[in-house]
GROMACS .gro file of C-alpha atoms in nm:
model
  184
    1MET     CA    1  10.177  16.153  15.839
    2GLN     CA    2  10.208  15.726  15.826
    3LEU     CA    3  10.412  15.554  16.006
    4PHE     CA    4  10.606  15.295  15.799
    5GLN     CA    5  10.592  14.929  16.030
    6ARG     CA    6  10.391  15.049  16.262
    7ASP     CA    7  10.350  14.747  16.404
    8TYR     CA    8  10.719  14.689  16.491
    9TRP     CA    9  10.797  15.002  16.591
   10ARG     CA   10  10.555  14.954  16.841
   11GLY     CA   11  10.734  14.629  16.963
   12VAL     CA   12  11.100  14.795  16.947
   13GLN     CA   13  10.950  15.121  17.166
   14VAL     CA   14  10.779  14.936  17.428
   15GLU     CA   15  11.079  14.645  17.462
   16ALA     CA   16  11.295  14.993  17.498
   17GLN     CA   17  11.045  15.108  17.797
   18SER     CA   18  11.047  14.811  17.988
   19ARG     CA   19  11.307  14.553  18.132
   20VAL     CA   20  11.203  14.231  18.271
   21SER     CA   21  11.469  14.086  18.487
   22HIS     CA   22  11.481  13.776  18.702
   23GLY     CA   23  11.723  13.842  19.015
   24GLU     CA   24  11.841  13.553  19.217
   25GLU     CA   25  11.794  13.719  19.586
   26LYS     CA   26  11.792  13.533  19.880
   27ARG     CA   27  11.530  13.635  20.144
   28GLY     CA   28  11.637  13.446  20.416
   29ARG     CA   29  11.493  13.222  20.666
   30ILE     CA   30  11.194  13.371  20.907
   31LEU     CA   31  11.167  13.204  21.245
   32ASP     CA   32  10.949  13.205  21.515
   33ARG     CA   33  10.991  13.164  21.863
   34ASN     CA   34  11.120  12.869  21.858
   35GLY     CA   35  11.317  12.870  21.615
   36GLN     CA   36  11.130  12.645  21.347
   37PRO     CA   37  11.094  12.803  21.042
   38MET     CA   38  10.815  12.941  20.921
   39ALA     CA   39  10.982  13.029  20.585
   40MET     CA   40  11.309  12.988  20.405
   41ASP     CA   41  11.412  12.976  20.032
   42ARG     CA   42  11.430  12.655  19.867
   43GLU     CA   43  11.667  12.542  19.521
   44ILE     CA   44  11.453  12.307  19.275
   45HIS     CA   45  11.674  12.184  19.051
   46ARG     CA   46  11.451  12.033  18.759
   47LEU     CA   47  11.593  11.745  18.455
   48ALA     CA   48  11.439  11.711  18.109
   49ILE     CA   49  11.585  11.471  17.872
   50ASP     CA   50  11.573  11.559  17.439
   51PRO     CA   51  11.507  11.253  17.306
   52ASP     CA   52  11.634  11.396  16.965
   53HIS     CA   53  11.932  11.320  17.052
   54LEU     CA   54  11.871  11.015  17.274
   55SER     CA   55  11.763  10.904  16.931
   56ARG     CA   56  12.087  10.855  16.801
   57CYS     CA   57  12.138  10.586  17.084
   58PHE     CA   58  11.853  10.370  16.933
   59GLU     CA   59  11.831  10.213  16.575
   60VAL     CA   60  11.465  10.096  16.412
   61LYS     CA   61  11.393   9.747  16.520
   62GLY     CA   62  11.108   9.610  16.258
   63LYS     CA   63  10.737   9.810  16.247
   64ASN     CA   64  10.694  10.031  16.563
   65GLN     CA   65  10.969   9.899  16.724
   66ILE     CA   66  11.341  10.051  16.878
   67GLN     CA   67  11.641   9.905  16.992
   68PRO     CA   68  11.850  10.043  17.185
   69LYS     CA   69  12.261  10.048  17.115
   70LYS     CA   70  12.362  10.086  17.476
   71LEU     CA   71  12.129  10.182  17.745
   72ALA     CA   72  11.679  10.163  17.691
   73VAL     CA   73  11.566  10.434  17.816
   74GLU     CA   74  11.422  10.173  18.089
   75GLU     CA   75  11.757  10.202  18.261
   76ILE     CA   76  11.841  10.509  18.215
   77LEU     CA   77  11.493  10.642  18.411
   78GLU     CA   78  11.592  10.353  18.677
   79LYS     CA   79  11.928  10.567  18.698
   80LEU     CA   80  11.739  10.897  18.775
   81ALA     CA   81  11.579  10.750  18.994
   82ALA     CA   82  11.828  10.595  19.201
   83ALA     CA   83  12.031  10.935  19.221
   84GLY     CA   84  11.690  11.046  19.408
   85LEU     CA   85  11.530  11.218  19.079
   86GLN     CA   86  11.056  11.305  19.139
   87PHE     CA   87  10.888  11.180  18.797
   88GLY     CA   88  10.691  11.459  18.696
   89SER     CA   89  10.423  11.221  18.616
   90ASP     CA   90  10.411  10.799  18.613
   91ARG     CA   91  10.717  10.670  18.526
   92GLN     CA   92  10.546  10.396  18.311
   93LEU     CA   93  10.417  10.658  18.105
   94LEU     CA   94  10.707  10.858  18.105
   95ASN     CA   95  10.895  10.536  17.927
   96GLU     CA   96  10.648  10.557  17.654
   97LYS     CA   97  10.640  10.885  17.645
   98VAL     CA   98  10.974  10.910  17.578
   99SER     CA   99  11.032  10.605  17.332
  100ALA     CA  100  10.751  10.680  17.090
  101ASP     CA  101  10.900  11.088  17.100
  102ILE     CA  102  11.219  10.833  17.012
  103GLN     CA  103  11.054  10.615  16.754
  104HIS     CA  104  10.888  10.997  16.561
  105ASN     CA  105  11.247  11.152  16.555
  106LEU     CA  106  11.435  10.836  16.425
  107GLU     CA  107  11.109  10.773  16.181
  108VAL     CA  108  11.177  11.179  16.075
  109ARG     CA  109  11.586  11.152  15.979
  110ALA     CA  110  11.467  10.886  15.798
  111ASP     CA  111  11.188  11.039  15.586
  112GLY     CA  112  11.357  11.331  15.559
  113GLU     CA  113  11.052  11.503  15.718
  114GLY     CA  114  10.839  11.613  15.979
  115LYS     CA  115  10.984  11.781  16.298
  116ARG     CA  116  11.227  11.652  16.604
  117LYS     CA  117  11.045  11.635  16.899
  118ARG     CA  118  11.278  11.826  17.174
  119TYR     CA  119  11.348  11.903  17.593
  120LEU     CA  120  11.089  11.649  17.703
  121ARG     CA  121  11.107  11.726  18.136
  122LEU     CA  122  11.115  11.474  18.291
  123GLY     CA  123  11.084  11.629  18.704
  124TYR     CA  124  11.249  11.773  18.953
  125LEU     CA  125  11.507  11.604  19.255
  126ALA     CA  126  11.351  11.553  19.492
  127PRO     CA  127  11.421  11.688  19.861
  128GLY     CA  128  11.729  11.553  20.088
  129ALA     CA  129  11.926  11.407  19.778
  130LYS     CA  130  12.211  11.514  19.681
  131ARG     CA  131  12.272  11.778  19.351
  132GLU     CA  132  12.574  11.533  19.346
  133ALA     CA  133  12.442  11.263  19.290
  134LEU     CA  134  12.209  11.314  19.015
  135ASP     CA  135  12.509  11.550  18.860
  136GLN     CA  136  12.756  11.243  18.890
  137CYS     CA  137  12.433  10.957  18.750
  138LEU     CA  138  12.365  11.190  18.443
  139SER     CA  139  12.733  11.231  18.356
  140GLU     CA  140  12.736  10.912  18.409
  141ILE     CA  141  12.446  10.795  18.171
  142SER     CA  142  12.628  10.970  17.926
  143ARG     CA  143  12.924  10.775  17.917
  144GLU     CA  144  12.745  10.513  17.911
  145LEU     CA  145  12.563  10.589  17.665
  146GLY     CA  146  12.837  10.807  17.453
  147LYS     CA  147  12.653  11.079  17.410
  148SER     CA  148  12.497  11.383  17.623
  149VAL     CA  149  12.135  11.365  17.630
  150PHE     CA  150  12.021  11.563  17.900
  151PRO     CA  151  12.015  12.010  17.879
  152LYS     CA  152  12.124  12.188  18.170
  153VAL     CA  153  11.957  12.115  18.513
  154GLU     CA  154  11.695  12.417  18.591
  155THR     CA  155  11.772  12.560  18.912
  156GLU     CA  156  11.506  12.794  19.086
  157LEU     CA  157  11.498  12.926  19.390
  158VAL     CA  158  11.119  12.955  19.514
  159ARG     CA  159  10.963  13.064  19.867
  160TYR     CA  160  10.912  12.773  20.147
  161TYR     CA  161  10.701  12.732  20.399
  162PRO     CA  162  10.684  12.429  20.617
  163PHE     CA  163  10.379  12.594  20.778
  164GLY     CA  164  10.214  12.590  20.402
  165THR     CA  165   9.874  12.846  20.390
  166THR     CA  166   9.894  12.902  20.762
  167GLY     CA  167  10.162  13.002  20.761
  168SER     CA  168  10.224  13.277  20.458
  169ILE     CA  169   9.898  13.395  20.638
  170LEU     CA  170  10.058  13.467  20.932
  171ILE     CA  171  10.338  13.655  20.879
  172GLY     CA  172  10.185  13.862  20.557
  173GLN     CA  173  10.274  13.704  20.265
  174THR     CA  174   9.946  13.608  20.152
  175VAL     CA  175   9.565  13.775  20.303
  176ARG     CA  176   9.307  13.504  20.376
  177GLY     CA  177   9.132  13.554  20.016
  178GLY     CA  178   9.433  13.393  19.876
  179SER     CA  179   9.521  13.748  19.689
  180GLU     CA  180   9.877  13.867  19.797
  181GLY     CA  181   9.941  14.064  20.126
  182LEU     CA  182  10.291  14.199  20.223
  183TRP     CA  183  10.626  14.168  20.078
  184GLY     CA  184  10.844  14.160  20.264
   0.00000   0.00000   0.00000
């Protein structure tokens, strides 16, 4: 007996038998006897930009140059930095990368050939900075541009150990060899 579309049905079977679920459970804080936190959950807010939507706010000026209609890329990055965003790479390099992606998207739109570049991760909200300030900055930039160029801010819960590896070994999260230890 031969099974028709064997690979497809094997994939369906594997998908039906295994599921991955990501929960947003908080694990609580672990404190030492002096009340100092040894482990806690921390929210990380990541921000990306869509160069394709942003390119609609620019126009081509001469060969290999773009002209902003309202806000330049550097001004956008400056406002985001003031709101507490820590960039994943050097700000100047990020400026050049976003500008190059905008120019590429403008060329693709003019020629009708090629694939547009989308969703470039900018960075994350600095510890201690307020999420409300970032949200206000994003809405202000979108209002000035007349277009939303930022996808939804990704929020992720991560486990944070203020004392680093020493603290995680002490409470049993990792063992000295670096492998996972007890889960609590």
